[in-house]
mmCIF file of C-alpha atoms in Angstrom:
data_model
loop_
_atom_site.group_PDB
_atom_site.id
_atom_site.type_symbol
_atom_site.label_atom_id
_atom_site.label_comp_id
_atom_site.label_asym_id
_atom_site.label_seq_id
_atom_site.Cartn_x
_atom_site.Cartn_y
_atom_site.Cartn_z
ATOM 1 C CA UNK A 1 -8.296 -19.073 2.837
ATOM 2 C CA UNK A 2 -6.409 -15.869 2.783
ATOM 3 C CA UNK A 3 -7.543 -12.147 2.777
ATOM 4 C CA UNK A 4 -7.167 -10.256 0.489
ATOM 5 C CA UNK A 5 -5.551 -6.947 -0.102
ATOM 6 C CA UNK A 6 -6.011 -4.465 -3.633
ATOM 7 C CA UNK A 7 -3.892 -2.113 -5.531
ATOM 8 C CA UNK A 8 -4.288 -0.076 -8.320
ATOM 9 C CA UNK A 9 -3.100 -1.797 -11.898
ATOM 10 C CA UNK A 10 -0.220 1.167 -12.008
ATOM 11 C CA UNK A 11 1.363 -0.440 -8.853
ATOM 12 C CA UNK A 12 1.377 -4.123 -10.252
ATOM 13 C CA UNK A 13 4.758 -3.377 -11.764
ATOM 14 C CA UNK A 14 6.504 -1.805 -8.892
ATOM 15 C CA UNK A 15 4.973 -4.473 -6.431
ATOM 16 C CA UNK A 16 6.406 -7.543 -8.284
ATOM 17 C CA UNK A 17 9.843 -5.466 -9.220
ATOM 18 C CA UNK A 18 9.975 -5.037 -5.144
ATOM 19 C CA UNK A 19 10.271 -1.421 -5.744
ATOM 20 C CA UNK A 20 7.346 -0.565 -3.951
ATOM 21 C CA UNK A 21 7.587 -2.613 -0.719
ATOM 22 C CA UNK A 22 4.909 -0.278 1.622
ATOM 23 C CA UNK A 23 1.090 0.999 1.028
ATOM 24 C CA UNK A 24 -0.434 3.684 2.877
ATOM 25 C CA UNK A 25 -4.323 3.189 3.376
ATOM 26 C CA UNK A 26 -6.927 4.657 5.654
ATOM 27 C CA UNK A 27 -8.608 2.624 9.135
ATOM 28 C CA UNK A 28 -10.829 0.700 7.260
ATOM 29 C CA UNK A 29 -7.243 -1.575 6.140
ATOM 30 C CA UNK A 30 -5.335 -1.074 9.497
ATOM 31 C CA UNK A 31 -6.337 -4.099 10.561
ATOM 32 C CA UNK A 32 -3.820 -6.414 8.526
ATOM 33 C CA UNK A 33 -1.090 -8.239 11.306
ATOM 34 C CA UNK A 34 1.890 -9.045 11.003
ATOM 35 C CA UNK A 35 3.082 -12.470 9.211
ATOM 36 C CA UNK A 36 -0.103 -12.616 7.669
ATOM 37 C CA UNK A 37 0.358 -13.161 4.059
ATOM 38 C CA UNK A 38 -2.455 -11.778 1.314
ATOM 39 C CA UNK A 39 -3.695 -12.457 -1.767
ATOM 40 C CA UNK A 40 -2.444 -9.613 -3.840
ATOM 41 C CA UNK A 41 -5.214 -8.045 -6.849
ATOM 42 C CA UNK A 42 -5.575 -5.273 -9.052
ATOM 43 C CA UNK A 43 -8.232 -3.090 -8.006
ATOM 44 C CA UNK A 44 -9.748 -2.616 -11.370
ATOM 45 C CA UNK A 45 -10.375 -6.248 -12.393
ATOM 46 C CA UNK A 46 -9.810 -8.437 -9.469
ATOM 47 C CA UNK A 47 -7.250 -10.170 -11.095
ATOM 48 C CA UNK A 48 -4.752 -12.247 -8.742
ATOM 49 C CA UNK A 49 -0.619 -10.688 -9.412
ATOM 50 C CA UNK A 50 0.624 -11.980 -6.212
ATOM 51 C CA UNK A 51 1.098 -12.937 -2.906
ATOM 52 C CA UNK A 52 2.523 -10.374 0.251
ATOM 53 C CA UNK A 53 3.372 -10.985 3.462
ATOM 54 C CA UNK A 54 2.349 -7.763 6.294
ATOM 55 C CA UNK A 55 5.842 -6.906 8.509
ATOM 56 C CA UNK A 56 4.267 -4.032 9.811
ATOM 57 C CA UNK A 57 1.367 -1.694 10.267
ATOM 58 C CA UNK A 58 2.102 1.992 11.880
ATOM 59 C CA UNK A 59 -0.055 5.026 12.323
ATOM 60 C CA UNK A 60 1.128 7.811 10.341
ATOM 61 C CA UNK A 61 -0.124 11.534 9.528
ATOM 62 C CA UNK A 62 -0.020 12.849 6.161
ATOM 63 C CA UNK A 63 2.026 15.771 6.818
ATOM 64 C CA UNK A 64 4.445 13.138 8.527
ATOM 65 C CA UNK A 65 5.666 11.105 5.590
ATOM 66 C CA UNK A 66 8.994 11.265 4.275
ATOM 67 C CA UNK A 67 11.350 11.011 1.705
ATOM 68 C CA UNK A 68 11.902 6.956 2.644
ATOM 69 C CA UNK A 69 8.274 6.273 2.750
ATOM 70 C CA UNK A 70 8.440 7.969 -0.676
ATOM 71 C CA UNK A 71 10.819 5.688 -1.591
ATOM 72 C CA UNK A 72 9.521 2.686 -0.419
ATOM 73 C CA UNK A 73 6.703 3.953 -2.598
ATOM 74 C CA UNK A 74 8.926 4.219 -5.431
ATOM 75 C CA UNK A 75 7.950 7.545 -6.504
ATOM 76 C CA UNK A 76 8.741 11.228 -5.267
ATOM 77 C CA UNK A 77 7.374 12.653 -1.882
ATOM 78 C CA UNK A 78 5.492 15.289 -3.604
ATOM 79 C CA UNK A 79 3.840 12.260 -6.128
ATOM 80 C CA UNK A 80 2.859 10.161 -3.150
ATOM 81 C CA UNK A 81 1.426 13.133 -1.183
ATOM 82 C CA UNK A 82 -0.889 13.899 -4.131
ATOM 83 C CA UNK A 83 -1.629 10.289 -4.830
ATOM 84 C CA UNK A 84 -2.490 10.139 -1.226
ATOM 85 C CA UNK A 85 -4.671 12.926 -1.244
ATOM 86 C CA UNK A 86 -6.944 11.728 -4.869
ATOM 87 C CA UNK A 87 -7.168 8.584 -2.790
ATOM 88 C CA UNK A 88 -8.014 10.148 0.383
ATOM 89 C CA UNK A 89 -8.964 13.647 0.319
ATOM 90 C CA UNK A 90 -8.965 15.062 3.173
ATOM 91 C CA UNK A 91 -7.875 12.278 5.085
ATOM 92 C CA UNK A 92 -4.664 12.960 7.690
ATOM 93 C CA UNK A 93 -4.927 9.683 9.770
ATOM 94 C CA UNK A 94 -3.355 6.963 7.695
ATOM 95 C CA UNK A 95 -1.605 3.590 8.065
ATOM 96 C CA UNK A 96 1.734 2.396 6.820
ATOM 97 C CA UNK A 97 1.485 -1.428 5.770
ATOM 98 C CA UNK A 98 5.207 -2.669 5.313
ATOM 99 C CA UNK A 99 5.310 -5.719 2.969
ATOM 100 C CA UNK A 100 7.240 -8.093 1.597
ATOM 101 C CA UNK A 101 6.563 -10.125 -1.546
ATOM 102 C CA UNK A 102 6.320 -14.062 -1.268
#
């Protein structure tokens, strides 16, 4: 049985285009490792899009993200700050989950 990760229906697009190849979340999903591959669902309706495999999981503060991280995101550092922050207000300590899709 895999585990099981979530994203927001507005990132289902992105994710299978592999436009959007990171997610930043908070402690409670830092503990994803490495090689391990998820079950990929939107948040909304639990419905199954795809499967990801972790490549990494980093520590990172909110006023340290940059432009690539942005990128990865596929949207604008300014966007992903805000989205960041309705996600996760007033939240600084966040992880950076690198991803591939299988």
């Amino acid at each position: 049985m895999s585990r099981e990760i979530t994203f927001f229906s507005r990132f289902e697009q992105d994710i299978l285009a592999g436009l959007k190849t990171i997610t930043i979340r908070d402690a409670s999903e830092s503990h994803f490792q490495p090689g391990e591959v998820l079950r990929v669902s939107r948040n909304e309706d639990n419905v199954f899009f795809c499967m990801i495999e972790v490549l990494s999981v980093t520590p990172v503060r909110l006023d340290a993200l940059t432009e690539l991280h942005a990128r990865q995101e596929n949207m604008s550092l300014s966007e992903l700050k805000q989205v960041i922050k309705e996600i996760y207000p007033g939240l600084d300590e966040l992880f950076v989950i690198t991803f591939a899709k299988r």
